[in-house]
mmCIF file of C-alpha atoms in Angstrom:
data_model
loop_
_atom_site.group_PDB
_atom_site.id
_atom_site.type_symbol
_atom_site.label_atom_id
_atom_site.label_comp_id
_atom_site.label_asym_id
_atom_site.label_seq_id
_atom_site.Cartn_x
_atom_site.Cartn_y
_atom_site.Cartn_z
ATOM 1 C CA UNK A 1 -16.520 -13.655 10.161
ATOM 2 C CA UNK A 2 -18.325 -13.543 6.444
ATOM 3 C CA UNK A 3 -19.591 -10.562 5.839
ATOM 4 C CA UNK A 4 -18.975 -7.046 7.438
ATOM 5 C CA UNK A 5 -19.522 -6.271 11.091
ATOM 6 C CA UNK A 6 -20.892 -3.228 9.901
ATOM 7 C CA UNK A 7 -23.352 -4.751 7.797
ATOM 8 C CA UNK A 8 -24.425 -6.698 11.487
ATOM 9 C CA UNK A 9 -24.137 -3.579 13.214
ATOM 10 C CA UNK A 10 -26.366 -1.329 10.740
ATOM 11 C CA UNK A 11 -29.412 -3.940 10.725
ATOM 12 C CA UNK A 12 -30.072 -4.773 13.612
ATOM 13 C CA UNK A 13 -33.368 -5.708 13.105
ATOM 14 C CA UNK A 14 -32.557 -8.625 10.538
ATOM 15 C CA UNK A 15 -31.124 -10.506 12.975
ATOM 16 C CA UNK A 16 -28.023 -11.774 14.205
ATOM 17 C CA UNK A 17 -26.834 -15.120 13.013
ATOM 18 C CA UNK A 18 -25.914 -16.630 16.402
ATOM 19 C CA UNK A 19 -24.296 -20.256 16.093
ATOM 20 C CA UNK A 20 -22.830 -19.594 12.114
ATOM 21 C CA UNK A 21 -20.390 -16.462 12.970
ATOM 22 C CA UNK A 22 -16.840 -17.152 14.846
ATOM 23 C CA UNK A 23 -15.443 -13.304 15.651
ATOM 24 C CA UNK A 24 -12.164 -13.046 15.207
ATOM 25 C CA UNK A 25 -10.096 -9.497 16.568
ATOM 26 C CA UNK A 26 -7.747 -8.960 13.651
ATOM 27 C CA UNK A 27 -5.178 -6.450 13.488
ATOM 28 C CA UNK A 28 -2.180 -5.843 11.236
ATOM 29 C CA UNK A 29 0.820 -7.542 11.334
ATOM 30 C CA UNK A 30 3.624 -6.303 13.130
ATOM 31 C CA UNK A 31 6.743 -5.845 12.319
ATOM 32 C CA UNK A 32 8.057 -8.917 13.999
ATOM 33 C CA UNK A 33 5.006 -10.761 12.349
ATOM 34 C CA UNK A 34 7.035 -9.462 9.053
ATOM 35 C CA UNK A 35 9.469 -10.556 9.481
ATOM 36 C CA UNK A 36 8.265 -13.793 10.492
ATOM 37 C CA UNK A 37 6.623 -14.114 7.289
ATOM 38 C CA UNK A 38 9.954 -13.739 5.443
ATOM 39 C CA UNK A 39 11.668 -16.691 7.196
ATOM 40 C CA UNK A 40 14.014 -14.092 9.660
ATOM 41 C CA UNK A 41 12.988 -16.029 12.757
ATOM 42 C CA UNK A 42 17.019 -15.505 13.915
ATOM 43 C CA UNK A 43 16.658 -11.994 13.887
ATOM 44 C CA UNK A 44 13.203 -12.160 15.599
ATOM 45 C CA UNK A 45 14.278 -14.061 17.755
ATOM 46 C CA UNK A 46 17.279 -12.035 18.935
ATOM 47 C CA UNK A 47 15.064 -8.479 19.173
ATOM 48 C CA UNK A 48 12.667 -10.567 21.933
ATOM 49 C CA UNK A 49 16.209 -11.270 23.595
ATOM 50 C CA UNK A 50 17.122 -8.097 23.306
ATOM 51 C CA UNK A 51 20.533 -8.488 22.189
ATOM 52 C CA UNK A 52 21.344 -5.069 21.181
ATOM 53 C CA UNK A 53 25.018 -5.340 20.748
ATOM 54 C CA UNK A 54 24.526 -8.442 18.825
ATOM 55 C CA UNK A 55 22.193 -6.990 16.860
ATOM 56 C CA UNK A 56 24.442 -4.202 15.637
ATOM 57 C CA UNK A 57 25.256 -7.056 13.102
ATOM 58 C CA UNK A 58 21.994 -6.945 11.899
ATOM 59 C CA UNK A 59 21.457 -2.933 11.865
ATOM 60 C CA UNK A 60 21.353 -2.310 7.791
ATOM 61 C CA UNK A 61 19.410 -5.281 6.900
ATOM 62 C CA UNK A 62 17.139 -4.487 10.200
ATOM 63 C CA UNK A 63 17.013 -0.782 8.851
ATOM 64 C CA UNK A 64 16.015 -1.919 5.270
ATOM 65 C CA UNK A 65 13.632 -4.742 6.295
ATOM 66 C CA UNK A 66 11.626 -2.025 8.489
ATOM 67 C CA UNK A 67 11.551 0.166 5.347
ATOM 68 C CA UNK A 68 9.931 -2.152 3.327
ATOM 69 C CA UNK A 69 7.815 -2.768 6.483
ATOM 70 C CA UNK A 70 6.630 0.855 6.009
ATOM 71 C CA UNK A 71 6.079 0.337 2.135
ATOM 72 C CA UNK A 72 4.528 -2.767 2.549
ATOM 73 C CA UNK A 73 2.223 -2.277 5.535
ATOM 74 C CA UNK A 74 0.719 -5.436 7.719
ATOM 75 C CA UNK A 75 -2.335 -6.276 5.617
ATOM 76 C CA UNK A 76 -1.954 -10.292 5.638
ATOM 77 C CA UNK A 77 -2.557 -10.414 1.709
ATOM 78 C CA UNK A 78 -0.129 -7.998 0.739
ATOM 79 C CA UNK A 79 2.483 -9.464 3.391
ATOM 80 C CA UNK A 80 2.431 -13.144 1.992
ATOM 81 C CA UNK A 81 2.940 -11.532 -1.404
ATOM 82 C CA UNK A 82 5.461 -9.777 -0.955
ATOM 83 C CA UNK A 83 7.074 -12.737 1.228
ATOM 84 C CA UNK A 84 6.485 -15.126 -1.862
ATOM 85 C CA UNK A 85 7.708 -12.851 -4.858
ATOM 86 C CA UNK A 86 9.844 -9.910 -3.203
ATOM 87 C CA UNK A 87 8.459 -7.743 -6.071
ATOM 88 C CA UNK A 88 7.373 -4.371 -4.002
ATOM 89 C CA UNK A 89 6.113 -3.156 -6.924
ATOM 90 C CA UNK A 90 2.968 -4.790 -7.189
ATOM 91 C CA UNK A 91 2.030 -4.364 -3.513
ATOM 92 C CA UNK A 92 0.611 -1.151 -4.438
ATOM 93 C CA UNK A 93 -2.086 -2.854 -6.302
ATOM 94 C CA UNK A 94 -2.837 -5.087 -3.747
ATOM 95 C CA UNK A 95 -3.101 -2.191 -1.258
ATOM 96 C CA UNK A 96 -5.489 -0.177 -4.187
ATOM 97 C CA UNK A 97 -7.513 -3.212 -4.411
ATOM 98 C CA UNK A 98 -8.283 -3.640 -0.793
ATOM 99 C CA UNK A 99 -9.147 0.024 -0.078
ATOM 100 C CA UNK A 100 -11.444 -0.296 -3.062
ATOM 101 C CA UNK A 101 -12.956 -3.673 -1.866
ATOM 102 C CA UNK A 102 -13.646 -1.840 1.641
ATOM 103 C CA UNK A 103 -15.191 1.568 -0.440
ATOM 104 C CA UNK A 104 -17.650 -0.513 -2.477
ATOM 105 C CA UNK A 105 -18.557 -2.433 1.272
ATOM 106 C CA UNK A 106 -20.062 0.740 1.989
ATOM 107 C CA UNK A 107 -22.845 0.747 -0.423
ATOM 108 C CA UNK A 108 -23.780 -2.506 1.336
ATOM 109 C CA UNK A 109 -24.898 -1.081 3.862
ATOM 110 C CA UNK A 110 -25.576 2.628 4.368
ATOM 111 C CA UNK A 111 -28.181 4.442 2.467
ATOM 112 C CA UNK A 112 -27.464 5.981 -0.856
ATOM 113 C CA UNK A 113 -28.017 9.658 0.483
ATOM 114 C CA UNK A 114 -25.207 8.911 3.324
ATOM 115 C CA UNK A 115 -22.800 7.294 1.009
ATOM 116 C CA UNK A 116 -21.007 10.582 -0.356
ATOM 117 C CA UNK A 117 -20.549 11.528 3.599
ATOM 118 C CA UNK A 118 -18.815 8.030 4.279
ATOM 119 C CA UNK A 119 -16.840 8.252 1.626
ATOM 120 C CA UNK A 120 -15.493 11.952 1.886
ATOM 121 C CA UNK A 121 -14.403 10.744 5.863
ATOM 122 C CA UNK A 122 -12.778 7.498 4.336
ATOM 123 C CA UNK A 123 -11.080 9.736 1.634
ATOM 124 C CA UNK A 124 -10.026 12.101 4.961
ATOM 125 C CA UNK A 125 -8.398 9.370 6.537
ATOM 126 C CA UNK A 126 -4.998 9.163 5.528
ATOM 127 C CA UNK A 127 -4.895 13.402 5.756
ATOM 128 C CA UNK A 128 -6.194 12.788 9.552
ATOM 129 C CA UNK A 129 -3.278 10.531 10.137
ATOM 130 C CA UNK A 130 -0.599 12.401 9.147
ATOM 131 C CA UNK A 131 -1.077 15.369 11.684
ATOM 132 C CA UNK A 132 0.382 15.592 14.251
ATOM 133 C CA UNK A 133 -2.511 15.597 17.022
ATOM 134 C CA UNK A 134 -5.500 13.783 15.107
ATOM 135 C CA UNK A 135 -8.854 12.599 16.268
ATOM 136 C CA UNK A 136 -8.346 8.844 15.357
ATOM 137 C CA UNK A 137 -5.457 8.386 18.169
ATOM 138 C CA UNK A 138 -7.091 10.131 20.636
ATOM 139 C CA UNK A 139 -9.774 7.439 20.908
#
């Protein structure tokens, strides 16, 4: 979908633009996605078969390739980076540059006396997420 849902959501009014949109539910990539992405179909492959003992083979590289899982995150973009260069250093960027792209959305579409509020609960975010009971799983 062009645009931001939000955008569609917020103005009602304007329209929707029925016939020109394809929705799409798009979620991050999972780990097996990951390692998809990096050409380990094998070990893919043998997690959906579930051979454990097999796998114990496998257990540092699995171990490693879920920590850079955790560093690198499912965001498409940054994934096919990283697959294509292996340099985990700029994958930070990326990540900065996304969250930026999604802060400057905003203004798009919520009034100008709103905007601070917005953006002190998207700053609150990643604080939310790191307790232990937080509001955004309980949904």
């Amino acid at each position: 979908m062009a645009g931001s849902l939000l955008g569609i959501t917020l103005h009602q009014s304007t329209g929707f633009p029925v016939g020109k949109v394809d929705q799409l539910m798009l979620y991050p990539m999972s780990f097996k996605e990951f390692l998809l992405a990096l050409n380990e179909d094998i070990l893919v492959e043998q997690i959906e078969r579930h051979n454990w003992k097999e796998m114990d083979v496998f257990h540092e590289k699995l171990k490693n390739y879920l920590r850079q899982y955790y560093y690198v995150g499912g965001m498409p973009e940054v994934v096919k980076y990283y697959a294509q260069t292996k340099e985990i250093f700029h994958v930070r960027e990326i990540q900065n540059r996304i969250l930026l792209n999604y802060r400057q959305d905003f203004s798009k579409h919520i009034s100008e006396n709103l905007l601070t509020k917005v953006n002190l609960v998207w700053d609150s975010v990643p604080a939310q997420l790191v307790k232990e009971k937080n509001s955004y799983m309980e949904c």
